[in-house]
Tab-separated table of C-alpha atoms in Angstrom:
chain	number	residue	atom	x	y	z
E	12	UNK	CA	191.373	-83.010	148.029
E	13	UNK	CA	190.131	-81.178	144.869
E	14	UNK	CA	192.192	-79.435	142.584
E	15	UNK	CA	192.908	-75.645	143.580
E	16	UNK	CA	192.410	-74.169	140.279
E	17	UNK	CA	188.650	-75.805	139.624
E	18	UNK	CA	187.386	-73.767	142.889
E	19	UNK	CA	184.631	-71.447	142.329
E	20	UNK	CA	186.679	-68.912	143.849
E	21	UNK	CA	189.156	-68.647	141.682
E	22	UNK	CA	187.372	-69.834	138.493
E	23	UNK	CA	185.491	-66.193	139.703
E	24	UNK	CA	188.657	-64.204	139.927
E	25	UNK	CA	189.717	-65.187	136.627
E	26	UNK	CA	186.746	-64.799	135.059
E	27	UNK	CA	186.218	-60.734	136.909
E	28	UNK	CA	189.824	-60.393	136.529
E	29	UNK	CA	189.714	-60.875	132.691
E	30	UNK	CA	186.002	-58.678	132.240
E	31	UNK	CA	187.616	-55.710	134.189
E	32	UNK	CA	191.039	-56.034	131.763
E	33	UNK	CA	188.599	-56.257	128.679
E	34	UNK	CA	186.677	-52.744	129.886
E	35	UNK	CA	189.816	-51.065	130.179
E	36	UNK	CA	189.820	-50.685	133.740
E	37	UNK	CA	192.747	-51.860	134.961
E	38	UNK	CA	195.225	-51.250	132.205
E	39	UNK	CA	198.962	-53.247	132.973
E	40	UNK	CA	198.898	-53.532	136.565
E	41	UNK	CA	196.534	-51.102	137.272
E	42	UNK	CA	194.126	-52.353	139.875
E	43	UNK	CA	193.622	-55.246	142.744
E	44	UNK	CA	190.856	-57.442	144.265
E	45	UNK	CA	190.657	-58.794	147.579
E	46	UNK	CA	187.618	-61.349	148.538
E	47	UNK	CA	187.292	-62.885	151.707
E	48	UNK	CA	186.712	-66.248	151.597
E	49	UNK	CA	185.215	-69.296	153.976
E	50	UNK	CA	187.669	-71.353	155.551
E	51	UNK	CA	185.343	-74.667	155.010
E	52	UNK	CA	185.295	-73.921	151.016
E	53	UNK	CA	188.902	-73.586	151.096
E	54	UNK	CA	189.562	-76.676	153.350
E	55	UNK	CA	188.067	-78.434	150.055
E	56	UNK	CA	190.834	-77.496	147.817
E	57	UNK	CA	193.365	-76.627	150.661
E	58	UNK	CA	195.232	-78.228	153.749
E	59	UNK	CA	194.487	-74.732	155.958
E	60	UNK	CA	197.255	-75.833	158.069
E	61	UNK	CA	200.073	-75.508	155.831
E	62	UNK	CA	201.550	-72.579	155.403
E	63	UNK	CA	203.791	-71.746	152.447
E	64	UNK	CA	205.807	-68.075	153.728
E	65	UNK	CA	204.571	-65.494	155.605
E	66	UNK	CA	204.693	-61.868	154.502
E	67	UNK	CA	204.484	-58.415	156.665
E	68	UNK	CA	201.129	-56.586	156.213
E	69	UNK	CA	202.754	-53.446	157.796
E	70	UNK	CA	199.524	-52.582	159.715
E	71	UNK	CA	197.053	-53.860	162.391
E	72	UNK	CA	194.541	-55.757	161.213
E	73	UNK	CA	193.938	-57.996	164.435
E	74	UNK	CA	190.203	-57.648	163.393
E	75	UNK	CA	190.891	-59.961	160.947
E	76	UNK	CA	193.255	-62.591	162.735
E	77	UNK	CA	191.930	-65.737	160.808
E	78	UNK	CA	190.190	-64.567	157.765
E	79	UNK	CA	191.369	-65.867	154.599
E	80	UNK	CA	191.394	-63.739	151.648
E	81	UNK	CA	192.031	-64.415	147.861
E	82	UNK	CA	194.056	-61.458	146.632
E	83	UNK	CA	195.572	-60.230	143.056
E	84	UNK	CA	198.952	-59.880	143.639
E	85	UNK	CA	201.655	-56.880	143.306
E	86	UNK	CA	203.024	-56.391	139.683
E	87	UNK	CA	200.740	-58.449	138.465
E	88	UNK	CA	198.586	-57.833	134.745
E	89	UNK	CA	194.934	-58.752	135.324
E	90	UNK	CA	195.611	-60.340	131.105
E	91	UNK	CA	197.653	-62.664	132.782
E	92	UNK	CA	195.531	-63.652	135.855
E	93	UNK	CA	192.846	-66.226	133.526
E	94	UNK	CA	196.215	-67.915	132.095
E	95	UNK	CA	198.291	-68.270	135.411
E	96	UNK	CA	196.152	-67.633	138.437
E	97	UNK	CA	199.030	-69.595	140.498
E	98	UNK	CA	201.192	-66.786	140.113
E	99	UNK	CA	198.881	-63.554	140.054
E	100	UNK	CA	196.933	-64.462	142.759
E	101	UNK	CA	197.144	-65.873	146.508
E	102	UNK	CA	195.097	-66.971	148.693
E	103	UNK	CA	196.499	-65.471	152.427
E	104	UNK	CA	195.343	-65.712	155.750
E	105	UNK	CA	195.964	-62.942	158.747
E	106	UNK	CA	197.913	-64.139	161.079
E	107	UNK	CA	197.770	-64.214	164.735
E	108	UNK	CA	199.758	-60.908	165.379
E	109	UNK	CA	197.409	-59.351	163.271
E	110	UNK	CA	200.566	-57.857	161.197
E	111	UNK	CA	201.423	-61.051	159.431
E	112	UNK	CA	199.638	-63.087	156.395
E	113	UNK	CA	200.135	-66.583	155.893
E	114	UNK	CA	200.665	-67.583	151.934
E	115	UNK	CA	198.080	-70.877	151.945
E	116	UNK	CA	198.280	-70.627	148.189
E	117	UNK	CA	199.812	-68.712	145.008
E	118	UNK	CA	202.166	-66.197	144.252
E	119	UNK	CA	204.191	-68.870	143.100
E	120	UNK	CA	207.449	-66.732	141.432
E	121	UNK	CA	207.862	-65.230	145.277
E	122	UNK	CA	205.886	-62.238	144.834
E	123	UNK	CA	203.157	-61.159	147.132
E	124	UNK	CA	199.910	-59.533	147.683
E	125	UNK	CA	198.805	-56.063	145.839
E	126	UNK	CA	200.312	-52.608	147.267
E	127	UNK	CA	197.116	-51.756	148.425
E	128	UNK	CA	196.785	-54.572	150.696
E	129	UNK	CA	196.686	-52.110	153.796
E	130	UNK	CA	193.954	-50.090	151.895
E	131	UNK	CA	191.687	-53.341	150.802
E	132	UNK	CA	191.918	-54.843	154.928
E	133	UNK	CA	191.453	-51.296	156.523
E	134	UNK	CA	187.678	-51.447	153.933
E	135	UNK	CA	187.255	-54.892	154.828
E	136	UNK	CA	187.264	-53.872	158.280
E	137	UNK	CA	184.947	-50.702	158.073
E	138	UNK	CA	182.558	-52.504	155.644
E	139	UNK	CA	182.451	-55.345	158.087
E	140	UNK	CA	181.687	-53.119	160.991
E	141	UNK	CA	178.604	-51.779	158.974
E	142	UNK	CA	177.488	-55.081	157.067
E	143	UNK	CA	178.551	-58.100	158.558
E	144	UNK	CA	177.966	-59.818	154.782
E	145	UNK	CA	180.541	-57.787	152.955
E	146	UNK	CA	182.839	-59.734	151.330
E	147	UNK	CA	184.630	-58.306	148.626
E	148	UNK	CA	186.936	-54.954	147.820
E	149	UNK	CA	187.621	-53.963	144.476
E	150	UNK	CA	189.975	-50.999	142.956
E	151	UNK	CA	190.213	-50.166	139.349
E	152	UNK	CA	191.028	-47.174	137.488
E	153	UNK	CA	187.651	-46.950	134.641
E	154	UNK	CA	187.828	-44.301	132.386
E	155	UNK	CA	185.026	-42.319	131.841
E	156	UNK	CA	185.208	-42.158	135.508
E	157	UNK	CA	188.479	-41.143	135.888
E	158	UNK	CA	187.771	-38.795	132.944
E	159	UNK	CA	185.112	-37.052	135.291
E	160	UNK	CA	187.289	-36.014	137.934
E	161	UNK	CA	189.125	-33.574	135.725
E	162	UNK	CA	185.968	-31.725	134.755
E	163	UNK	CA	183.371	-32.130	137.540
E	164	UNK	CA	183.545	-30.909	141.027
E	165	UNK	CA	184.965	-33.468	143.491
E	166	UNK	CA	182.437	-33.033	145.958
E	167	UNK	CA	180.334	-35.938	147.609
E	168	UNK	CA	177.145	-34.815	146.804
E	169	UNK	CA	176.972	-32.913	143.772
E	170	UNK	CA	178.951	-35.832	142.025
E	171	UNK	CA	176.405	-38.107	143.344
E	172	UNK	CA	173.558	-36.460	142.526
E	173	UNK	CA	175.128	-35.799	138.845
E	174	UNK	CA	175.643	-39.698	138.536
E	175	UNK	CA	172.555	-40.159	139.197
E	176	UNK	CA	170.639	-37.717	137.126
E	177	UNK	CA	172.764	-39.911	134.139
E	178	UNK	CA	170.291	-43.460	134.812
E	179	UNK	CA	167.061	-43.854	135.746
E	180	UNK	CA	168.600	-47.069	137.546
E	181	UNK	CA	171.464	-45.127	139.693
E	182	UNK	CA	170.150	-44.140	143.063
E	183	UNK	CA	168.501	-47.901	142.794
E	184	UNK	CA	171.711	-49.435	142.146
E	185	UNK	CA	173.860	-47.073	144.548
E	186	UNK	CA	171.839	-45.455	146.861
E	187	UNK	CA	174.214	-44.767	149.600
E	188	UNK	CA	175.933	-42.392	147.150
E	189	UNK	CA	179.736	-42.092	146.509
E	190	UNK	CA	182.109	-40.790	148.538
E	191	UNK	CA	185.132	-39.005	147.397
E	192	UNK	CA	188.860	-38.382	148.298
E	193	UNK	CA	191.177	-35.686	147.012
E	194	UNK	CA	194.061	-37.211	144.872
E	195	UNK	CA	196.511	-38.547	147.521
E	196	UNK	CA	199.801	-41.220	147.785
E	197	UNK	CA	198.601	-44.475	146.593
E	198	UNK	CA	200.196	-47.863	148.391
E	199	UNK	CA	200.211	-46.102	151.797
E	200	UNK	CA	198.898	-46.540	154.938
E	201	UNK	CA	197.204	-42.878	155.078
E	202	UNK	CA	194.717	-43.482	152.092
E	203	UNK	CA	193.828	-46.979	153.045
E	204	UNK	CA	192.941	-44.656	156.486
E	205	UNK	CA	190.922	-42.765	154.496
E	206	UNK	CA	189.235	-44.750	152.367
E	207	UNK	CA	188.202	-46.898	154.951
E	208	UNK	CA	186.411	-43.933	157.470
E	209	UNK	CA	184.526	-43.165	154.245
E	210	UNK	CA	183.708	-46.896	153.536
E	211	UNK	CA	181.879	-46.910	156.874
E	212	UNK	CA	179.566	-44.626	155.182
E	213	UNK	CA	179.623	-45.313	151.131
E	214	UNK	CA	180.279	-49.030	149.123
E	215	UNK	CA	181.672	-46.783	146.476
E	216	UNK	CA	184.681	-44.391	146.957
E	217	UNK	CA	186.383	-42.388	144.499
E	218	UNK	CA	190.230	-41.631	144.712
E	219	UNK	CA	190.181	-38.135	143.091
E	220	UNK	CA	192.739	-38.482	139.612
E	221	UNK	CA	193.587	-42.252	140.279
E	222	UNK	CA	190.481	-44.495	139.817
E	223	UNK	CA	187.529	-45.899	142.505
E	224	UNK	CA	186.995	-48.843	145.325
E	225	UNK	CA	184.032	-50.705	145.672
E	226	UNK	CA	182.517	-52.838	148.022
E	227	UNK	CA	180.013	-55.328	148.621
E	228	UNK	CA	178.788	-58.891	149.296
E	229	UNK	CA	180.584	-60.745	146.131
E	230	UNK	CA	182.425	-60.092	143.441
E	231	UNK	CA	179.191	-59.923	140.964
E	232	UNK	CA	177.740	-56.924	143.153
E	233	UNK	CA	180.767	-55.049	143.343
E	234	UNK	CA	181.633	-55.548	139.891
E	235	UNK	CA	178.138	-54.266	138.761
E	236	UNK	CA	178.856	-51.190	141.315
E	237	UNK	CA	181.937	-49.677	139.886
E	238	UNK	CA	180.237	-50.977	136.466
E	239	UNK	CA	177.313	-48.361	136.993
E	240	UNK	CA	179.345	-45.621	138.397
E	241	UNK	CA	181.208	-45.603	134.851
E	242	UNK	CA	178.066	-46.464	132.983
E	243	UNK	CA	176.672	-43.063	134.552
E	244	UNK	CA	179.695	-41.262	134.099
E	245	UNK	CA	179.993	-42.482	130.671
E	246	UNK	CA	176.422	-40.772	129.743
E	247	UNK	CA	177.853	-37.330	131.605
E	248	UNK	CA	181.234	-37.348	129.609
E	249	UNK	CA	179.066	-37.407	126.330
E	250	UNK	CA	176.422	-35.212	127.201
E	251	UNK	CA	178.746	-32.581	129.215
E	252	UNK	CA	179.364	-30.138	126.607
E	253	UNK	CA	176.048	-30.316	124.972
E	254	UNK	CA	172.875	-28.179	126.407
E	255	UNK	CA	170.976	-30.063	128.986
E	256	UNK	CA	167.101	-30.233	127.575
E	257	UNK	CA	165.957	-33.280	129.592
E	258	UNK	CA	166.830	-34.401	132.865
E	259	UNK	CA	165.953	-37.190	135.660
E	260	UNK	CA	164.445	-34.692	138.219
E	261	UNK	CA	164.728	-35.271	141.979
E	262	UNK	CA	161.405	-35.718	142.895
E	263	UNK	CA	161.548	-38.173	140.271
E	264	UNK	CA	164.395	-40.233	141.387
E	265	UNK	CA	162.528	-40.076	145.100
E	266	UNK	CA	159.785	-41.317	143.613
E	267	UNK	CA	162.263	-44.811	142.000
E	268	UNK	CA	163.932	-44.743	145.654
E	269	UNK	CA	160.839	-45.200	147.539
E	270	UNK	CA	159.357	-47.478	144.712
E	271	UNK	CA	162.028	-49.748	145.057
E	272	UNK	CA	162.708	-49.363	148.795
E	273	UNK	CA	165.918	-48.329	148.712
E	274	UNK	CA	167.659	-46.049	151.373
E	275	UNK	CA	169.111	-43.490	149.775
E	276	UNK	CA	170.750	-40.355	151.117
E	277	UNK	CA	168.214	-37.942	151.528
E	278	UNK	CA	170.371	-34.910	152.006
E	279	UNK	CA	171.814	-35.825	148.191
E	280	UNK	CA	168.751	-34.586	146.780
E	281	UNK	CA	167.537	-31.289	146.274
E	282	UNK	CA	163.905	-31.219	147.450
């Protein structure tokens, strides 16, 4: 069997973990990954069958029952995650109650999976309903982002059509839009809820004052997501107080969307 820590997988986590602690997204243990994973690439590095501990999920996730998941883990630093993967990340597998994970892997000082576990299965879920290739939800808190919410209107469409008025490549990139929550209790049950009913419709979702989740079909795509989102909002937070002379107009980004074939949301433009 091959060694654990040479697996793709995790050689992946470390390397995202590390790129999204060196942006300042996800300062001390600010921010989690989940990626779903295929049991026949873990069977390489893994005997599937043996099960280290199991841990409470404190939901239903019976959609689930048998998916295996590599997930950052609670209390953990994403600095630390290149240097000891072992014991800031796991690699877990939901159970046949559908309430349960089994620890295949990791978390080796007897800690577990991230808070948000509930809110990264409850996307996995909706995003699986919707695209049957998703594989991968991502939360981190960047900070021109963040810095946004304070000073632009948390509404779905006006902050989507502002992000992408801020690249020509936006509404390419993130066509769907972004979809937005008012600030509410992180690590519960009633925001992963929420996030998930809007994940059915957006990849992107921003928690209003805490950060944003992303999802998509690997870690590279959602990365580059959440990495446009603050690359747009980055432009805004500069330009903000200054007098708008030029501007991306809508007919203009309709004309990049149906150039590039995208399906984007119609009703986000103002035509």
């Amino acid at each position: 069997m091959k060694d654990i820590l040479t697996a793709p997988f995790i050689e992946e986590m470390k390397q995202t973990t590390a790129n999204m602690y060196r942006l300042g997204w996800d300062e001390r243990n600010g921010g989690n990954i989940s990626c779903m994973l295929d049991e026949e690439d873990v069977s390489e590095y893994l005997d599937v069958n043996r099960v280290i501990r199991t841990i409470p999920t404190g939901f239903d996730a019976r959609k689930l029952i048998g998916k295996i998941f590599v997930v950052t883990g609670t209390g953990k630093y994403f600095k630390n995650v290149e240097r000891d993967p072992e014991t800031n990340l796991g690699i877990v597998r939901i159970a046949a109650d559908g309430t349960t994970a089994e620890l295949l892997w990791g978390y080796k000082d007897g800690g577990k999976f991230t808070s948000e576990f509930p809110a990264h299965m409850m996307s996995h879920m909706a995003r699986l309903s919707v695209d049957s290739e998703n594989r991968v939800v991502m939360h981190c808190h960047p900070t021109y982002t963040l810095a946004m919410n304070y000073v632009h209107e948390l509404d779905e469409k006006k902050l989507t059509h502002t992000l992408w008025e801020m690249c020509t490549e936006c509404i390419v990139v993130f066509p769907d839009g972004v979809g937005v929550l008012p600030w509410m209790l992180c690590g519960t049950n009633s925001i992963g809820e929420a996030t998930a009913e809007k994940m059915k419709e957006f990849r992107l979702v921003v928690w209003g004052m805490h950060g944003i989740y992303g999802a998509g079909k690997s870690l590279d795509e959602t990365f580059g997501l959440i990495e446009t989102v603050e690359k747009a909002a980055q432009i805004y937070m500069l330009t903000a107080h200054l007098p708008r002379i030029n501007t991306i107009k809508d007919s203009e980004m309709k004309e990049l969307a149906d150039f590039f074939k995208v399906d984007y949301r119609k009703d986000f433009l103002n035509l």
